[in-house]
PDB file of C-alpha atoms in Angstrom:
ATOM      1  CA  UNK A 129      15.791  15.257 -11.500  1.00  0.00           C
ATOM      2  CA  UNK A 130      13.837  11.974 -11.637  1.00  0.00           C
ATOM      3  CA  UNK A 131      15.823  10.555  -8.723  1.00  0.00           C
ATOM      4  CA  UNK A 132      14.995  13.614  -6.641  1.00  0.00           C
ATOM      5  CA  UNK A 133      11.229  13.184  -7.192  1.00  0.00           C
ATOM      6  CA  UNK A 134      11.352   9.435  -6.553  1.00  0.00           C
ATOM      7  CA  UNK A 135      13.561   9.928  -3.495  1.00  0.00           C
ATOM      8  CA  UNK A 136      11.359  12.650  -2.046  1.00  0.00           C
ATOM      9  CA  UNK A 137       8.245  10.556  -2.598  1.00  0.00           C
ATOM     10  CA  UNK A 138       9.996   7.508  -1.161  1.00  0.00           C
ATOM     11  CA  UNK A 139      11.025   9.347   1.986  1.00  0.00           C
ATOM     12  CA  UNK A 140       7.490  10.650   2.510  1.00  0.00           C
ATOM     13  CA  UNK A 141       5.979   7.237   1.759  1.00  0.00           C
ATOM     14  CA  UNK A 142       8.300   5.466   4.180  1.00  0.00           C
ATOM     15  CA  UNK A 143       7.466   7.940   6.939  1.00  0.00           C
ATOM     16  CA  UNK A 144       3.737   7.602   6.234  1.00  0.00           C
ATOM     17  CA  UNK A 145       4.028   3.805   6.275  1.00  0.00           C
ATOM     18  CA  UNK A 146       5.865   3.848   9.597  1.00  0.00           C
ATOM     19  CA  UNK A 147       3.364   6.264  11.148  1.00  0.00           C
ATOM     20  CA  UNK A 148       0.279   4.375   9.968  1.00  0.00           C
ATOM     21  CA  UNK A 149       1.561   0.879  10.757  1.00  0.00           C
ATOM     22  CA  UNK A 150       2.673   2.027  14.217  1.00  0.00           C
ATOM     23  CA  UNK A 151      -0.672   3.688  14.924  1.00  0.00           C
ATOM     24  CA  UNK A 152      -2.619   0.608  13.843  1.00  0.00           C
ATOM     25  CA  UNK A 153      -0.325  -1.681  15.845  1.00  0.00           C
ATOM     26  CA  UNK A 154      -0.864   0.429  18.978  1.00  0.00           C
ATOM     27  CA  UNK A 155      -4.617   0.403  18.410  1.00  0.00           C
ATOM     28  CA  UNK A 156      -4.922  -3.387  18.084  1.00  0.00           C
ATOM     29  CA  UNK A 157      -1.943  -4.771  20.061  1.00  0.00           C
ATOM     30  CA  UNK A 158      -2.579  -8.296  18.760  1.00  0.00           C
ATOM     31  CA  UNK A 159      -0.143 -10.828  17.256  1.00  0.00           C
ATOM     32  CA  UNK A 160      -1.520 -10.237  13.759  1.00  0.00           C
ATOM     33  CA  UNK A 161       0.001  -7.871  11.168  1.00  0.00           C
ATOM     34  CA  UNK A 162      -2.907  -5.399  11.062  1.00  0.00           C
ATOM     35  CA  UNK A 163      -0.541  -2.488  10.401  1.00  0.00           C
ATOM     36  CA  UNK A 164       0.899  -4.010   7.236  1.00  0.00           C
ATOM     37  CA  UNK A 165      -2.547  -5.129   6.103  1.00  0.00           C
ATOM     38  CA  UNK A 166      -3.982  -1.616   6.518  1.00  0.00           C
ATOM     39  CA  UNK A 167      -1.031  -0.032   4.697  1.00  0.00           C
ATOM     40  CA  UNK A 168      -1.350  -2.488   1.790  1.00  0.00           C
ATOM     41  CA  UNK A 169      -5.105  -1.928   1.475  1.00  0.00           C
ATOM     42  CA  UNK A 170      -4.800   1.863   1.598  1.00  0.00           C
ATOM     43  CA  UNK A 171      -1.792   1.837  -0.734  1.00  0.00           C
ATOM     44  CA  UNK A 172      -3.677  -0.324  -3.223  1.00  0.00           C
ATOM     45  CA  UNK A 173      -6.640   2.040  -3.128  1.00  0.00           C
ATOM     46  CA  UNK A 174      -4.308   5.011  -3.618  1.00  0.00           C
ATOM     47  CA  UNK A 175      -2.460   3.455  -6.547  1.00  0.00           C
ATOM     48  CA  UNK A 176      -5.788   2.817  -8.271  1.00  0.00           C
ATOM     49  CA  UNK A 177      -6.674   6.492  -7.934  1.00  0.00           C
ATOM     50  CA  UNK A 178      -3.176   7.637  -8.937  1.00  0.00           C
ATOM     51  CA  UNK A 179      -3.155   5.393 -12.005  1.00  0.00           C
ATOM     52  CA  UNK A 180      -6.425   6.797 -13.318  1.00  0.00           C
ATOM     53  CA  UNK A 181      -5.563  10.410 -12.585  1.00  0.00           C
ATOM     54  CA  UNK A 182      -1.841  10.499 -13.378  1.00  0.00           C
ATOM     55  CA  UNK A 183      -1.538   7.900 -16.151  1.00  0.00           C
ATOM     56  CA  UNK A 184      -4.889   7.552 -17.901  1.00  0.00           C
ATOM     57  CA  UNK A 185      -6.183  11.104 -17.439  1.00  0.00           C
ATOM     58  CA  UNK A 186      -2.640  12.514 -17.610  1.00  0.00           C
ATOM     59  CA  UNK A 187      -3.266  15.014 -14.821  1.00  0.00           C
ATOM     60  CA  UNK A 188      -0.025  16.532 -13.642  1.00  0.00           C
ATOM     61  CA  UNK A 189       3.440  15.999 -15.009  1.00  0.00           C
ATOM     62  CA  UNK A 190       5.780  13.040 -15.237  1.00  0.00           C
ATOM     63  CA  UNK A 191       7.351  14.350 -12.021  1.00  0.00           C
ATOM     64  CA  UNK A 192       4.005  14.024 -10.223  1.00  0.00           C
ATOM     65  CA  UNK A 193       3.774  10.385 -11.333  1.00  0.00           C
ATOM     66  CA  UNK A 194       7.355   9.721 -10.211  1.00  0.00           C
ATOM     67  CA  UNK A 195       6.752  11.375  -6.847  1.00  0.00           C
ATOM     68  CA  UNK A 196       3.386   9.724  -6.119  1.00  0.00           C
ATOM     69  CA  UNK A 197       3.403   6.305  -7.758  1.00  0.00           C
ATOM     70  CA  UNK A 198       7.035   5.269  -7.846  1.00  0.00           C
ATOM     71  CA  UNK A 199       8.309   7.146  -4.802  1.00  0.00           C
ATOM     72  CA  UNK A 200       5.523   7.568  -2.251  1.00  0.00           C
ATOM     73  CA  UNK A 201       3.442   4.474  -2.968  1.00  0.00           C
ATOM     74  CA  UNK A 202       6.508   2.350  -3.703  1.00  0.00           C
ATOM     75  CA  UNK A 203       7.773   3.057  -0.203  1.00  0.00           C
ATOM     76  CA  UNK A 204       4.333   3.081   1.429  1.00  0.00           C
ATOM     77  CA  UNK A 205       3.096  -0.331   0.291  1.00  0.00           C
ATOM     78  CA  UNK A 206       4.788  -3.290   1.843  1.00  0.00           C
ATOM     79  CA  UNK A 207       4.558  -6.579  -0.002  1.00  0.00           C
ATOM     80  CA  UNK A 208       8.064  -7.582   0.996  1.00  0.00           C
ATOM     81  CA  UNK A 209       6.988  -7.224   4.601  1.00  0.00           C
ATOM     82  CA  UNK A 210       3.760  -9.064   3.739  1.00  0.00           C
ATOM     83  CA  UNK A 211       5.772 -12.016   2.468  1.00  0.00           C
ATOM     84  CA  UNK A 212       7.981 -12.142   5.535  1.00  0.00           C
ATOM     85  CA  UNK A 213       5.031 -11.866   7.915  1.00  0.00           C
ATOM     86  CA  UNK A 214       3.114 -14.586   6.044  1.00  0.00           C
ATOM     87  CA  UNK A 215       6.099 -16.909   6.205  1.00  0.00           C
ATOM     88  CA  UNK A 216       6.617 -16.127   9.895  1.00  0.00           C
ATOM     89  CA  UNK A 217       2.996 -16.994  10.684  1.00  0.00           C
ATOM     90  CA  UNK A 218       3.435 -20.284   8.801  1.00  0.00           C
ATOM     91  CA  UNK A 219       6.705 -21.046  10.586  1.00  0.00           C
ATOM     92  CA  UNK A 220       4.869 -20.503  13.875  1.00  0.00           C
ATOM     93  CA  UNK A 221       2.273 -23.049  12.667  1.00  0.00           C
ATOM     94  CA  UNK A 222      -0.399 -20.330  12.817  1.00  0.00           C
ATOM     95  CA  UNK A 223      -1.926 -21.667   9.633  1.00  0.00           C
ATOM     96  CA  UNK A 224      -5.364 -20.096   9.954  1.00  0.00           C
ATOM     97  CA  UNK A 225      -3.904 -16.661  10.659  1.00  0.00           C
ATOM     98  CA  UNK A 226      -1.422 -17.048   7.784  1.00  0.00           C
ATOM     99  CA  UNK A 227      -4.016 -18.020   5.192  1.00  0.00           C
ATOM    100  CA  UNK A 228      -6.548 -15.439   6.377  1.00  0.00           C
ATOM    101  CA  UNK A 229      -3.842 -12.764   6.226  1.00  0.00           C
ATOM    102  CA  UNK A 230      -2.687 -13.807   2.743  1.00  0.00           C
ATOM    103  CA  UNK A 231      -6.226 -14.125   1.394  1.00  0.00           C
ATOM    104  CA  UNK A 232      -7.478 -10.817   2.775  1.00  0.00           C
ATOM    105  CA  UNK A 233      -4.295  -9.061   1.622  1.00  0.00           C
ATOM    106  CA  UNK A 234      -4.410 -10.373  -1.936  1.00  0.00           C
ATOM    107  CA  UNK A 235      -8.152 -10.185  -2.561  1.00  0.00           C
ATOM    108  CA  UNK A 236      -8.612  -7.036  -0.480  1.00  0.00           C
ATOM    109  CA  UNK A 237      -5.825  -5.147  -2.257  1.00  0.00           C
ATOM    110  CA  UNK A 238      -7.153  -6.104  -5.690  1.00  0.00           C
ATOM    111  CA  UNK A 239     -10.629  -4.955  -4.673  1.00  0.00           C
ATOM    112  CA  UNK A 240      -9.231  -1.763  -3.117  1.00  0.00           C
ATOM    113  CA  UNK A 241      -7.347  -0.975  -6.349  1.00  0.00           C
ATOM    114  CA  UNK A 242     -10.512  -1.553  -8.385  1.00  0.00           C
ATOM    115  CA  UNK A 243     -12.445   0.667  -5.960  1.00  0.00           C
ATOM    116  CA  UNK A 244      -9.803   3.377  -6.267  1.00  0.00           C
ATOM    117  CA  UNK A 245     -10.041   3.256 -10.053  1.00  0.00           C
ATOM    118  CA  UNK A 246     -13.847   3.369  -9.898  1.00  0.00           C
ATOM    119  CA  UNK A 247     -13.790   6.338  -7.498  1.00  0.00           C
ATOM    120  CA  UNK A 248     -11.282   8.193  -9.682  1.00  0.00           C
ATOM    121  CA  UNK A 249     -13.344   7.590 -12.833  1.00  0.00           C
ATOM    122  CA  UNK A 250     -16.502   8.714 -11.028  1.00  0.00           C
ATOM    123  CA  UNK A 251     -14.876  12.021 -10.080  1.00  0.00           C
ATOM    124  CA  UNK A 252     -13.716  12.801 -13.616  1.00  0.00           C
TER     125      UNK A 252
END
């Protein structure tokens, strides 16, 4: 049953990632990975909330955690794509864009996760 929950969450997360990244790409139409950046920031915020609610507060069942954290957010967040896009920017000698992208992604996602945890704790 675990595989079903993870798979269902993964399918939904992958579709949500594709939809959001595509929408952001269409909105900006610039040679910068705004779609991946927005997905990583939102996914980091969401995993902060999910961790507090599903793990620390133990709201829901183990299946909810498998569906949301492992499945949905595992497919929604995109650090493998982040790595490839960072390397591509560096290979194109777009050093400023590469380091801005990496810095904002890493620091921004950590801050977004902390914000998600703070928001979740505030609502408890």
